[in-house]
Amino acid sequence: MSIFKVGLIGFGTIGAGVAKLLLGKEKEVQTAVGHTIKLVKICDKDLATDRGVDLPEGILTDNLSDILDNKEIDIVIELIGGLEPARTFVLKALRAGKNVVTANKALLANHGPELFEEARLQKKTIAYEAAVGGGIPILASIGTSLQANRIESIQAILNGTCNFILSQMEGKGTDYQDAVREAQRLGYAEANPAMDVEGIDTVQKLTILAQLAFGASVNWKEISCKGIDSVSAIDIQYAEALSCRIRLIADARRTEEGLELKVAPTLVPFSSPLAQVKDAFNAIQVVGDFVGPVFYQGLGAGQRPTASAVCSDVIDTVLGRAAITFSTLNLWGKDRAGILVKPSNDVLRKAYLRVGVEDKTGVMSEISGILASQGISIASIIQREGIDKTNPMVNMILMTHAATEGNLKKAIEKIDRLSYVMNKTVCLGVQG
Amino acid sequence: MSIFKVGLIGFGTIGAGVAKLLLGKEKEVQTAVGHTIKLVKICDKDLATDRGVDLPEGILTDNLSDILDNKEIDIVIELIGGLEPARTFVLKALRAGKNVVTANKALLANHGPELFEEARLQKKTIAYEAAVGGGIPILASIGTSLQANRIESIQAILNGTCNFILSQMEGKGTDYQDAVREAQRLGYAEANPAMDVEGIDTVQKLTILAQLAFGASVNWKEISCKGIDSVSAIDIQYAEALSCRIRLIADARRTEEGLELKVAPTLVPFSSPLAQVKDAFNAIQVVGDFVGPVFYQGLGAGQRPTASAVCSDVIDTVLGRAAITFSTLNLWGKDRAGILVKPSNDVLRKAYLRVGVEDKTGVMSEISGILASQGISIASIIQREGIDKTNPMVNMILMTHAATEGNLKKAIEKIDRLSYVMNKTVCLGVQG
């Protein structure tokens, strides 16, 4: 039985959850793990706010060197989020001989190669289960339990805020803006929800999954990414009529020509478990060549689920399992044989197009002609009467067969230039 | 990079899957794991049957000592199933200094304490991910990823055969016997399906989960267990009318008075993810005090998913992760502080009772009187006209509030002795 000392950087919502767990369950964790894990320092700029955690005297500090220069601290947990100063702090912690645990997806998606290289150089580890899927142990599953498999595809709901907004829209028939306000009121969405609703958070998490599951090194900015801000109540209704729900899906798929990566609001058939995921839950469906489909669902954010994942990483680090996994996976390693990633314009998708047109002769013929000229074939068309008789616009819904992102973009540009097209065309993905 | 040699005992369906994976993916596994894992011997009585696997010359043997006495073999995979000779072979393998991987839930549920004690004595490991949930990495999740949590409850569908039969009944309206025959025709059910349909397989898997998640040492024969053989098409219809599906649910629940364990066909509301689990899939919902609910779904049986789990154990053993987990969990250890298990008669459940009665005055009053005398209160009653007018029997459906198993049993005995009760009362569980 040894004592492992832990320093925590960042005492926000998640930090407070981790402190509650490590301080409140020290005895239980000791019994389960066989070692004492002691949270000895918490560093934050804000020493005043009460986070509802009973802290031992002298544990809270605003001086980072109380952690970095403390030779007794073995593990540093980084929970400040964002790129800087998180990047600098993690590098310093590694260089000071600490193992690192982080929940920071933006940091890993942007600086993964640099940080992991430094960790290898210092013979230390970085564990990051909480960075994707909150409390769901998806990284451990892919990185260890499914390791005998070649992963064929991953489809996932990775942002609880977006899923909550879409659930509100489908449950209450509210429009996008009202659902965002409701999410903000309940604390699910930030005052500026851009990182969530524009899909940036999701695409960064997909980048991390792509490295782990496929060895793909990719700049998240180059992945095809649409947010949910283009989804309207009317799309939810059309989806329902097509026996589908709309979910913000992160999709990674191994093909003969390389890995396809995309993030988009996507029509998912009721029969798919992803369509059953409600409110702020996250879910991941992984398909392996031997295991087949494995589906995971759980709370993707929040103080306690995220603390569960962070502390499981701390325990793994203490036990030495993290070191084995870290060295075996060789993440972002220069010599890691990775898969080729398809350029985003070549990524295939089935699409749902909602085109708002003046209802007149020849419209359908011209639009389907444009699609055909881009090599896009139409699977089905729904055209409904406008409900508002004073509004001359009708919505035409076109479901396409699989087409490349690039061809879809070009076709939509042409369609949107037509004189009788009254709104920008909405393009969503279709599962399958 | 080292070479680890593996011996496989049992060359049935699962054994053939493991051989396909280890022989077919030796190079891939080597790249991923950093070591060579070499299947060098397969032992089976039957040397003749073609299992569709290309075997290197000399690998197949019917002489067990080719494995046990081969000093070069590090890991023995036991896939013969059943209690003996599996128990003896595993003990011999441990004593010969081999680490063991097994998929044998009956063996662990019956002889876990003895086998794990021997492994500790020999400083070897037993890994058994494939014993519960097939390809779903549920044991690794509970034993490692959720380790910072106190597990509050587990509800699970652990037998694909039963789930397939129930899915058939609800999808096609067929009765139990027809669904069993269909399952047999498709290879989902054995010629003698008793182990599956009577819930024995499920209750043995629950025993393993209870040890891992709660430290509960329990004899599976003492757990309250009902199979699906009492479920009729009419129950599926009543469940549907109550917005529920019937699933064979293994349930473990921490209460202040101890751990409650039970296996029973259970009415699960459509809104629960367990109700959405179809065909031969397995699923497990785990609730932890920090992580909240985490839900897993995947293929619970079959050659390839089970091979995925077995080979992940082999890799964990090679990497040394299995040794860390094995010693930390101290499964079935004498000094493991375990939870008290409630006697099965004290376990609480909400019940669905179908009582087939002659339709005459006073029936309801007498039956509800019997329930009241056992302290069981009724939540709701459905009584429908018999469809067959020539049949004087009507089905009375009583939904009870939570009552103890013992009181339910006594009440049902009394009800079944009433002169106008025409069938044995069917008692199913109700989720929640």
Short mmCIF file of C-alpha atoms in Angstrom, two decimals, chain B residues 17-417:
data_model
loop_
_atom_site.label_atom_id
_atom_site.label_comp_id
_atom_site.label_asym_id
_atom_site.label_seq_id
_atom_site.Cartn_x
_atom_site.Cartn_y
_atom_site.Cartn_z
CA GLY B 17 -13.76 -18.20 -33.58
CA VAL B 18 -10.81 -17.65 -31.27
CA ALA B 19 -8.56 -19.69 -33.58
CA LYS B 20 -9.72 -17.64 -36.58
CA LEU B 21 -8.93 -14.41 -34.77
CA LEU B 22 -5.56 -15.39 -33.29
CA LEU B 23 -4.31 -17.18 -36.41
CA GLY B 24 -5.82 -14.78 -38.94
CA LYS B 25 -4.86 -11.54 -37.25
CA GLU B 26 -1.47 -12.45 -35.75
CA LYS B 27 0.25 -9.63 -37.65
CA GLU B 28 -2.41 -7.01 -36.84
CA VAL B 29 -2.43 -7.95 -33.17
CA GLN B 30 1.36 -7.77 -33.11
CA THR B 31 1.30 -4.25 -34.54
CA ALA B 32 -1.35 -3.12 -32.07
CA VAL B 33 0.02 -4.83 -28.99
CA GLY B 34 3.75 -4.77 -29.58
CA HIS B 35 4.13 -8.49 -28.85
CA THR B 36 3.57 -11.65 -30.84
CA ILE B 37 0.70 -13.80 -29.61
CA LYS B 38 1.00 -17.28 -31.07
CA LEU B 39 -1.70 -19.93 -30.87
CA VAL B 40 0.45 -23.08 -30.78
CA LYS B 41 -1.88 -25.88 -29.65
CA ILE B 42 -5.60 -26.64 -29.79
CA CYS B 43 -6.86 -29.60 -27.78
CA ASP B 44 -10.18 -31.30 -28.50
CA LYS B 45 -11.50 -34.86 -28.40
CA ASP B 46 -12.87 -34.43 -31.90
CA LEU B 47 -10.01 -34.24 -34.40
CA ALA B 48 -12.19 -34.93 -37.42
CA THR B 49 -14.84 -32.23 -37.81
CA ASP B 50 -13.96 -29.37 -40.15
CA ARG B 51 -14.53 -26.07 -38.29
CA GLY B 52 -13.73 -23.91 -41.28
CA VAL B 53 -10.39 -22.75 -39.90
CA ASP B 54 -7.08 -23.19 -41.73
CA LEU B 55 -4.88 -24.83 -39.12
CA PRO B 56 -1.08 -25.03 -39.27
CA GLU B 57 0.18 -28.63 -39.30
CA GLY B 58 0.40 -30.28 -35.88
CA ILE B 59 -1.53 -27.65 -33.96
CA LEU B 60 -4.60 -29.83 -33.25
CA THR B 61 -4.24 -32.52 -30.60
CA ASP B 62 -6.45 -34.70 -28.41
CA ASN B 63 -3.72 -34.96 -25.78
CA LEU B 64 -4.16 -32.35 -23.05
CA SER B 65 -0.59 -32.72 -21.84
CA ASP B 66 0.56 -31.22 -25.16
CA ILE B 67 -0.72 -27.99 -23.62
CA LEU B 68 -0.35 -28.45 -19.88
CA ASP B 69 3.15 -29.91 -20.01
CA ASN B 70 4.41 -27.52 -22.65
CA LYS B 71 6.62 -25.14 -20.70
CA GLU B 72 6.56 -22.61 -23.52
CA ILE B 73 2.83 -22.03 -23.30
CA ASP B 74 2.07 -18.95 -21.17
CA ILE B 75 -1.71 -18.74 -21.53
CA VAL B 76 -4.40 -21.42 -21.58
CA ILE B 77 -7.82 -20.60 -22.98
CA GLU B 78 -10.58 -22.86 -21.62
CA LEU B 79 -13.61 -23.09 -23.93
CA ILE B 80 -15.08 -26.51 -23.26
CA GLY B 81 -17.84 -25.16 -21.02
CA GLY B 82 -19.64 -26.94 -18.19
CA LEU B 83 -18.24 -27.88 -14.80
CA GLU B 84 -16.14 -30.99 -15.32
CA PRO B 85 -13.62 -31.58 -16.71
CA ALA B 86 -13.34 -27.79 -17.17
CA ARG B 87 -12.72 -27.23 -13.46
CA THR B 88 -9.95 -29.82 -13.31
CA PHE B 89 -8.32 -28.51 -16.48
CA VAL B 90 -8.28 -24.92 -15.22
CA LEU B 91 -6.80 -25.99 -11.86
CA LYS B 92 -4.15 -28.03 -13.66
CA ALA B 93 -3.32 -25.15 -15.99
CA LEU B 94 -2.86 -22.76 -13.04
CA ARG B 95 -0.70 -25.31 -11.22
CA ALA B 96 1.37 -25.75 -14.36
CA GLY B 97 2.10 -22.00 -14.20
CA LYS B 98 -0.24 -20.83 -16.95
CA ASN B 99 -2.48 -17.80 -16.91
CA VAL B 100 -6.04 -18.72 -17.77
CA VAL B 101 -8.68 -17.12 -19.99
CA THR B 102 -12.17 -18.59 -19.90
CA ALA B 103 -15.66 -17.89 -21.19
CA ASN B 104 -17.23 -20.40 -18.79
CA LYS B 105 -19.89 -18.70 -16.63
CA ALA B 106 -21.16 -21.94 -15.12
CA LEU B 107 -17.64 -22.77 -13.96
CA LEU B 108 -17.11 -19.38 -12.32
CA ALA B 109 -20.59 -19.22 -10.78
CA ASN B 110 -20.03 -22.64 -9.21
CA HIS B 111 -16.30 -22.76 -8.52
CA GLY B 112 -15.19 -19.11 -8.57
CA PRO B 113 -13.85 -19.09 -5.00
CA GLU B 114 -11.77 -22.25 -5.48
CA LEU B 115 -10.36 -21.24 -8.87
CA PHE B 116 -9.49 -17.68 -7.91
CA GLU B 117 -7.86 -18.88 -4.69
CA GLU B 118 -5.71 -21.29 -6.67
CA ALA B 119 -4.77 -18.55 -9.15
CA ARG B 120 -3.66 -16.28 -6.29
CA LEU B 121 -1.68 -19.12 -4.77
CA GLN B 122 0.09 -19.73 -8.09
CA LYS B 123 0.49 -15.99 -8.74
CA LYS B 124 -1.40 -16.41 -12.00
CA THR B 125 -4.51 -14.72 -13.38
CA ILE B 126 -7.94 -15.76 -14.58
CA ALA B 127 -9.58 -13.42 -17.11
CA TYR B 128 -13.20 -14.03 -18.12
CA GLU B 129 -14.66 -11.07 -20.04
CA ALA B 130 -16.50 -13.45 -22.40
CA ALA B 131 -18.38 -15.15 -19.53
CA VAL B 132 -20.94 -12.33 -19.27
CA GLY B 133 -22.42 -10.28 -22.10
CA GLY B 134 -20.46 -11.93 -24.92
CA GLY B 135 -18.64 -9.23 -26.84
CA ILE B 136 -19.82 -6.36 -24.62
CA PRO B 137 -16.86 -5.31 -22.46
CA ILE B 138 -19.03 -5.11 -19.36
CA LEU B 139 -16.66 -6.75 -16.88
CA ALA B 140 -13.78 -4.45 -17.79
CA SER B 141 -16.10 -1.48 -17.51
CA ILE B 142 -17.36 -2.37 -14.06
CA GLY B 143 -14.06 -3.70 -12.79
CA THR B 144 -11.87 -0.89 -14.07
CA SER B 145 -13.54 2.08 -15.79
CA LEU B 146 -16.31 2.60 -13.24
CA GLN B 147 -14.07 1.79 -10.29
CA ALA B 148 -14.40 5.24 -8.71
CA ASN B 149 -18.13 4.57 -8.35
CA ARG B 150 -20.17 2.74 -5.79
CA ILE B 151 -22.40 0.63 -8.04
CA GLU B 152 -26.03 1.14 -7.01
CA SER B 153 -27.79 -1.24 -9.38
CA ILE B 154 -27.47 -3.41 -12.46
CA GLN B 155 -30.32 -4.41 -14.73
CA ALA B 156 -29.45 -6.63 -17.61
CA ILE B 157 -30.53 -8.82 -20.47
CA LEU B 158 -27.87 -11.54 -20.38
CA ASN B 159 -29.31 -14.35 -22.46
CA GLY B 160 -29.65 -13.84 -26.21
CA THR B 161 -31.73 -16.99 -26.69
CA CYS B 162 -34.45 -15.77 -24.34
CA ASN B 163 -34.41 -12.30 -25.83
CA PHE B 164 -34.74 -13.77 -29.30
CA ILE B 165 -37.72 -15.88 -28.22
CA LEU B 166 -39.45 -12.92 -26.54
CA SER B 167 -38.76 -10.73 -29.61
CA GLN B 168 -40.29 -13.40 -31.85
CA MET B 169 -43.36 -13.62 -29.65
CA GLU B 170 -43.92 -9.86 -29.66
CA GLY B 171 -43.03 -9.36 -33.33
CA LYS B 172 -45.04 -12.21 -34.77
CA GLY B 173 -47.60 -12.88 -32.07
CA THR B 174 -46.45 -16.50 -31.89
CA ASP B 175 -46.80 -18.44 -28.69
CA TYR B 176 -43.87 -19.57 -26.58
CA GLN B 177 -43.48 -23.07 -28.02
CA ASP B 178 -43.46 -21.87 -31.62
CA ALA B 179 -40.89 -19.21 -30.79
CA VAL B 180 -38.65 -21.81 -29.15
CA ARG B 181 -38.88 -24.01 -32.23
CA GLU B 182 -37.98 -21.05 -34.46
CA ALA B 183 -35.00 -20.25 -32.21
CA GLN B 184 -33.88 -23.88 -32.45
CA ARG B 185 -34.30 -23.88 -36.24
CA LEU B 186 -32.04 -20.79 -36.50
CA GLY B 187 -29.43 -22.17 -34.10
CA TYR B 188 -30.15 -19.67 -31.31
CA ALA B 189 -31.50 -22.33 -28.96
CA GLU B 190 -30.16 -25.78 -28.13
CA ALA B 191 -32.18 -28.97 -28.61
CA ASN B 192 -32.67 -28.88 -24.85
CA PRO B 193 -33.10 -25.16 -24.13
CA ALA B 194 -33.63 -25.57 -20.37
CA MET B 195 -30.43 -23.78 -19.24
CA ASP B 196 -31.46 -20.72 -21.22
CA VAL B 197 -35.24 -20.55 -20.91
CA GLU B 198 -35.36 -21.49 -17.23
CA GLY B 199 -33.06 -18.56 -16.46
CA ILE B 200 -30.15 -20.67 -15.17
CA ASP B 201 -27.65 -19.20 -17.60
CA THR B 202 -28.83 -15.69 -16.66
CA VAL B 203 -28.71 -16.28 -12.91
CA GLN B 204 -25.16 -17.67 -13.17
CA LYS B 205 -24.07 -14.56 -15.05
CA LEU B 206 -25.80 -12.39 -12.43
CA THR B 207 -23.82 -14.22 -9.74
CA ILE B 208 -20.58 -13.26 -11.49
CA LEU B 209 -21.68 -9.62 -11.84
CA ALA B 210 -22.73 -9.52 -8.18
CA GLN B 211 -19.27 -10.63 -7.08
CA LEU B 212 -17.52 -8.12 -9.33
CA ALA B 213 -19.74 -5.09 -8.76
CA PHE B 214 -20.80 -5.59 -5.13
CA GLY B 215 -18.37 -8.12 -3.67
CA ALA B 216 -21.38 -10.36 -3.05
CA SER B 217 -20.62 -14.02 -2.50
CA VAL B 218 -23.78 -15.89 -3.29
CA ASN B 219 -24.81 -19.35 -4.36
CA TRP B 220 -26.70 -18.91 -7.63
CA LYS B 221 -29.16 -21.60 -6.59
CA GLU B 222 -30.37 -19.34 -3.79
CA ILE B 223 -31.22 -16.41 -6.06
CA SER B 224 -34.88 -15.90 -6.94
CA CYS B 225 -35.09 -17.08 -10.55
CA LYS B 226 -37.98 -17.43 -12.97
CA GLY B 227 -37.51 -18.38 -16.61
CA ILE B 228 -39.40 -17.27 -19.67
CA ASP B 229 -41.19 -20.62 -20.03
CA SER B 230 -44.18 -19.22 -18.12
CA VAL B 231 -44.67 -16.31 -20.56
CA SER B 232 -47.57 -16.63 -23.01
CA ALA B 233 -48.56 -14.62 -26.06
CA ILE B 234 -51.37 -13.14 -23.99
CA ASP B 235 -48.85 -11.70 -21.51
CA ILE B 236 -46.96 -10.03 -24.35
CA GLN B 237 -50.28 -8.47 -25.44
CA TYR B 238 -51.17 -7.27 -21.95
CA ALA B 239 -47.67 -5.84 -21.57
CA GLU B 240 -48.07 -3.99 -24.87
CA ALA B 241 -51.38 -2.54 -23.64
CA LEU B 242 -49.46 -1.31 -20.58
CA SER B 243 -46.79 0.29 -22.87
CA CYS B 244 -44.27 -2.36 -21.85
CA ARG B 245 -42.25 -5.17 -23.34
CA ILE B 246 -41.35 -8.36 -21.52
CA ARG B 247 -37.62 -9.01 -21.11
CA LEU B 248 -35.78 -11.59 -19.00
CA ILE B 249 -34.13 -9.17 -16.58
CA ALA B 250 -31.29 -9.95 -14.20
CA ASP B 251 -31.52 -7.38 -11.44
CA ALA B 252 -29.06 -6.47 -8.69
CA ARG B 253 -29.84 -3.58 -6.41
CA ARG B 254 -28.05 -2.19 -3.37
CA THR B 255 -30.49 -1.41 -0.53
CA GLU B 256 -29.97 -0.45 3.07
CA GLU B 257 -30.89 -3.99 4.12
CA GLY B 258 -28.48 -5.65 1.71
CA LEU B 259 -28.17 -6.62 -1.94
CA GLU B 260 -31.32 -7.70 -3.74
CA LEU B 261 -30.79 -10.18 -6.57
CA LYS B 262 -33.43 -11.59 -8.88
CA VAL B 263 -34.01 -12.97 -12.36
CA ALA B 264 -37.47 -12.84 -13.89
CA PRO B 265 -39.39 -12.07 -17.06
CA THR B 266 -40.16 -8.42 -16.40
CA LEU B 267 -42.45 -5.79 -17.86
CA VAL B 268 -40.15 -3.00 -19.01
CA PRO B 269 -41.64 0.34 -20.15
CA PHE B 270 -41.08 1.23 -23.82
CA SER B 271 -39.15 4.30 -22.60
CA SER B 272 -36.42 2.16 -20.98
CA PRO B 273 -33.49 1.34 -23.26
CA LEU B 274 -33.82 -2.29 -22.14
CA ALA B 275 -37.22 -2.46 -23.85
CA GLN B 276 -35.56 -1.52 -27.16
CA VAL B 277 -33.20 -4.50 -27.07
CA LYS B 278 -34.26 -6.91 -29.82
CA ASP B 279 -33.41 -10.37 -31.06
CA ALA B 280 -30.27 -12.04 -29.70
CA PHE B 281 -28.74 -8.84 -28.33
CA ASN B 282 -27.65 -8.50 -24.72
CA ALA B 283 -27.71 -5.26 -22.75
CA ILE B 284 -26.64 -4.05 -19.34
CA GLN B 285 -27.62 -0.89 -17.51
CA VAL B 286 -25.28 -0.04 -14.64
CA VAL B 287 -26.00 2.81 -12.24
CA GLY B 288 -23.05 4.27 -10.32
CA ASP B 289 -23.23 6.91 -7.61
CA PHE B 290 -21.14 9.36 -9.67
CA VAL B 291 -21.49 8.25 -13.26
CA GLY B 292 -25.28 7.79 -13.12
CA PRO B 293 -26.77 5.31 -15.60
CA VAL B 294 -24.51 3.76 -18.24
CA PHE B 295 -26.09 1.49 -20.81
CA TYR B 296 -24.29 -1.12 -22.94
CA GLN B 297 -25.70 -3.18 -25.78
CA GLY B 298 -24.11 -5.74 -28.06
CA LEU B 299 -24.09 -9.31 -29.26
CA GLY B 300 -24.15 -11.53 -26.18
CA ALA B 301 -23.21 -14.74 -27.89
CA GLY B 302 -21.95 -16.12 -31.15
CA GLN B 303 -18.59 -17.11 -32.48
CA ARG B 304 -17.10 -13.76 -33.42
CA PRO B 305 -18.29 -11.48 -30.57
CA THR B 306 -17.24 -14.05 -27.98
CA ALA B 307 -13.87 -14.48 -29.70
CA SER B 308 -13.44 -10.69 -29.48
CA ALA B 309 -13.85 -10.81 -25.70
CA VAL B 310 -11.63 -13.88 -25.25
CA CYS B 311 -8.82 -12.36 -27.32
CA SER B 312 -9.07 -9.05 -25.51
CA ASP B 313 -8.44 -11.02 -22.30
CA VAL B 314 -5.46 -12.74 -23.91
CA ILE B 315 -4.01 -9.34 -24.89
CA ASP B 316 -4.66 -7.94 -21.39
CA THR B 317 -2.84 -10.95 -19.95
CA VAL B 318 0.13 -10.50 -22.28
CA LEU B 319 0.40 -6.79 -21.49
CA GLY B 320 0.19 -7.29 -17.74
CA ARG B 321 -3.02 -5.32 -17.33
CA ALA B 322 -4.88 -8.50 -16.39
CA ALA B 323 -2.44 -9.11 -13.51
CA ILE B 324 -3.02 -5.62 -12.10
CA THR B 325 -6.79 -5.89 -12.37
CA PHE B 326 -6.79 -9.43 -10.98
CA SER B 327 -4.84 -8.51 -7.89
CA THR B 328 -6.71 -5.24 -7.31
CA LEU B 329 -10.18 -6.76 -7.55
CA ASN B 330 -9.33 -9.69 -5.28
CA LEU B 331 -12.40 -11.51 -6.57
CA TRP B 332 -13.88 -14.12 -4.27
CA GLY B 333 -11.06 -13.24 -1.88
CA LYS B 334 -11.58 -14.40 1.70
CA ASP B 335 -10.70 -10.95 3.02
CA ARG B 336 -12.86 -9.08 0.50
CA ALA B 337 -15.37 -6.93 2.36
CA GLY B 338 -18.57 -7.95 0.62
CA ILE B 339 -22.13 -6.77 0.84
CA LEU B 340 -24.78 -8.79 2.65
CA VAL B 341 -27.17 -10.54 0.27
CA LYS B 342 -30.85 -10.51 1.16
CA PRO B 343 -32.51 -13.94 1.38
CA SER B 344 -34.54 -14.41 -1.80
CA ASN B 345 -37.85 -14.45 0.08
CA ASP B 346 -37.16 -10.92 1.34
CA VAL B 347 -36.36 -9.48 -2.08
CA LEU B 348 -38.86 -6.83 -3.13
CA ARG B 349 -40.51 -6.70 -6.51
CA LYS B 350 -43.48 -5.14 -8.19
CA ALA B 351 -45.44 -7.95 -9.79
CA TYR B 352 -47.72 -8.59 -12.72
CA LEU B 353 -50.12 -11.42 -11.87
CA ARG B 354 -52.28 -13.11 -14.48
CA VAL B 355 -55.02 -15.11 -12.81
CA GLY B 356 -57.30 -17.19 -15.02
CA VAL B 357 -60.69 -17.34 -13.30
CA GLU B 358 -64.25 -18.34 -13.94
CA ASP B 359 -66.10 -15.06 -14.29
CA LYS B 360 -68.40 -14.94 -11.30
CA THR B 361 -69.37 -12.62 -8.48
CA GLY B 362 -67.01 -12.23 -5.56
CA VAL B 363 -63.86 -13.39 -7.34
CA MET B 364 -62.17 -10.02 -7.25
CA SER B 365 -63.03 -9.48 -3.63
CA GLU B 366 -61.61 -12.83 -2.51
CA ILE B 367 -58.39 -12.55 -4.53
CA SER B 368 -57.72 -8.98 -3.44
CA GLY B 369 -58.43 -10.15 0.12
CA ILE B 370 -55.75 -12.84 -0.17
CA LEU B 371 -53.23 -10.30 -1.46
CA ALA B 372 -54.11 -7.88 1.35
CA SER B 373 -53.67 -10.62 3.93
CA GLN B 374 -50.08 -11.03 2.68
CA GLY B 375 -49.51 -7.28 2.88
CA ILE B 376 -49.56 -6.90 -0.91
CA SER B 377 -51.33 -3.82 -2.23
CA ILE B 378 -52.73 -3.63 -5.72
CA ALA B 379 -51.61 -0.81 -8.02
CA SER B 380 -54.08 -1.55 -10.84
CA ILE B 381 -56.36 -4.21 -12.27
CA ILE B 382 -57.21 -5.09 -15.84
CA GLN B 383 -59.98 -7.54 -16.53
CA ARG B 384 -60.89 -8.30 -20.12
CA GLU B 385 -63.70 -10.31 -21.61
CA GLY B 386 -62.54 -13.70 -22.75
CA ILE B 387 -62.14 -13.61 -26.53
CA ASP B 388 -63.40 -17.15 -26.86
CA LYS B 389 -67.05 -17.00 -25.78
CA THR B 390 -67.22 -20.78 -25.34
CA ASN B 391 -64.41 -20.52 -22.76
CA PRO B 392 -65.74 -19.48 -19.37
CA MET B 393 -62.28 -18.33 -18.24
CA VAL B 394 -61.29 -14.69 -18.10
CA ASN B 395 -57.84 -13.36 -17.36
CA MET B 396 -57.53 -10.97 -14.48
CA ILE B 397 -54.32 -8.93 -14.52
CA LEU B 398 -53.25 -7.53 -11.19
CA MET B 399 -50.35 -5.10 -10.96
CA THR B 400 -49.03 -4.94 -7.41
CA HIS B 401 -46.96 -2.41 -5.55
CA ALA B 402 -43.59 -3.66 -4.30
CA ALA B 403 -43.99 -6.84 -2.24
CA THR B 404 -41.57 -9.46 -0.98
CA GLU B 405 -40.95 -12.60 -2.97
CA GLY B 406 -42.05 -14.69 0.03
CA ASN B 407 -45.38 -12.91 0.41
CA LEU B 408 -46.03 -13.10 -3.32
CA LYS B 409 -45.35 -16.85 -3.28
CA LYS B 410 -47.71 -17.44 -0.36
CA ALA B 411 -50.46 -15.34 -1.90
CA ILE B 412 -50.14 -17.14 -5.25
CA GLU B 413 -50.32 -20.53 -3.52
CA LYS B 414 -53.55 -19.52 -1.84
CA ILE B 415 -54.99 -18.02 -5.04
CA ASP B 416 -54.17 -21.17 -6.99
CA ARG B 417 -56.11 -23.27 -4.48
#
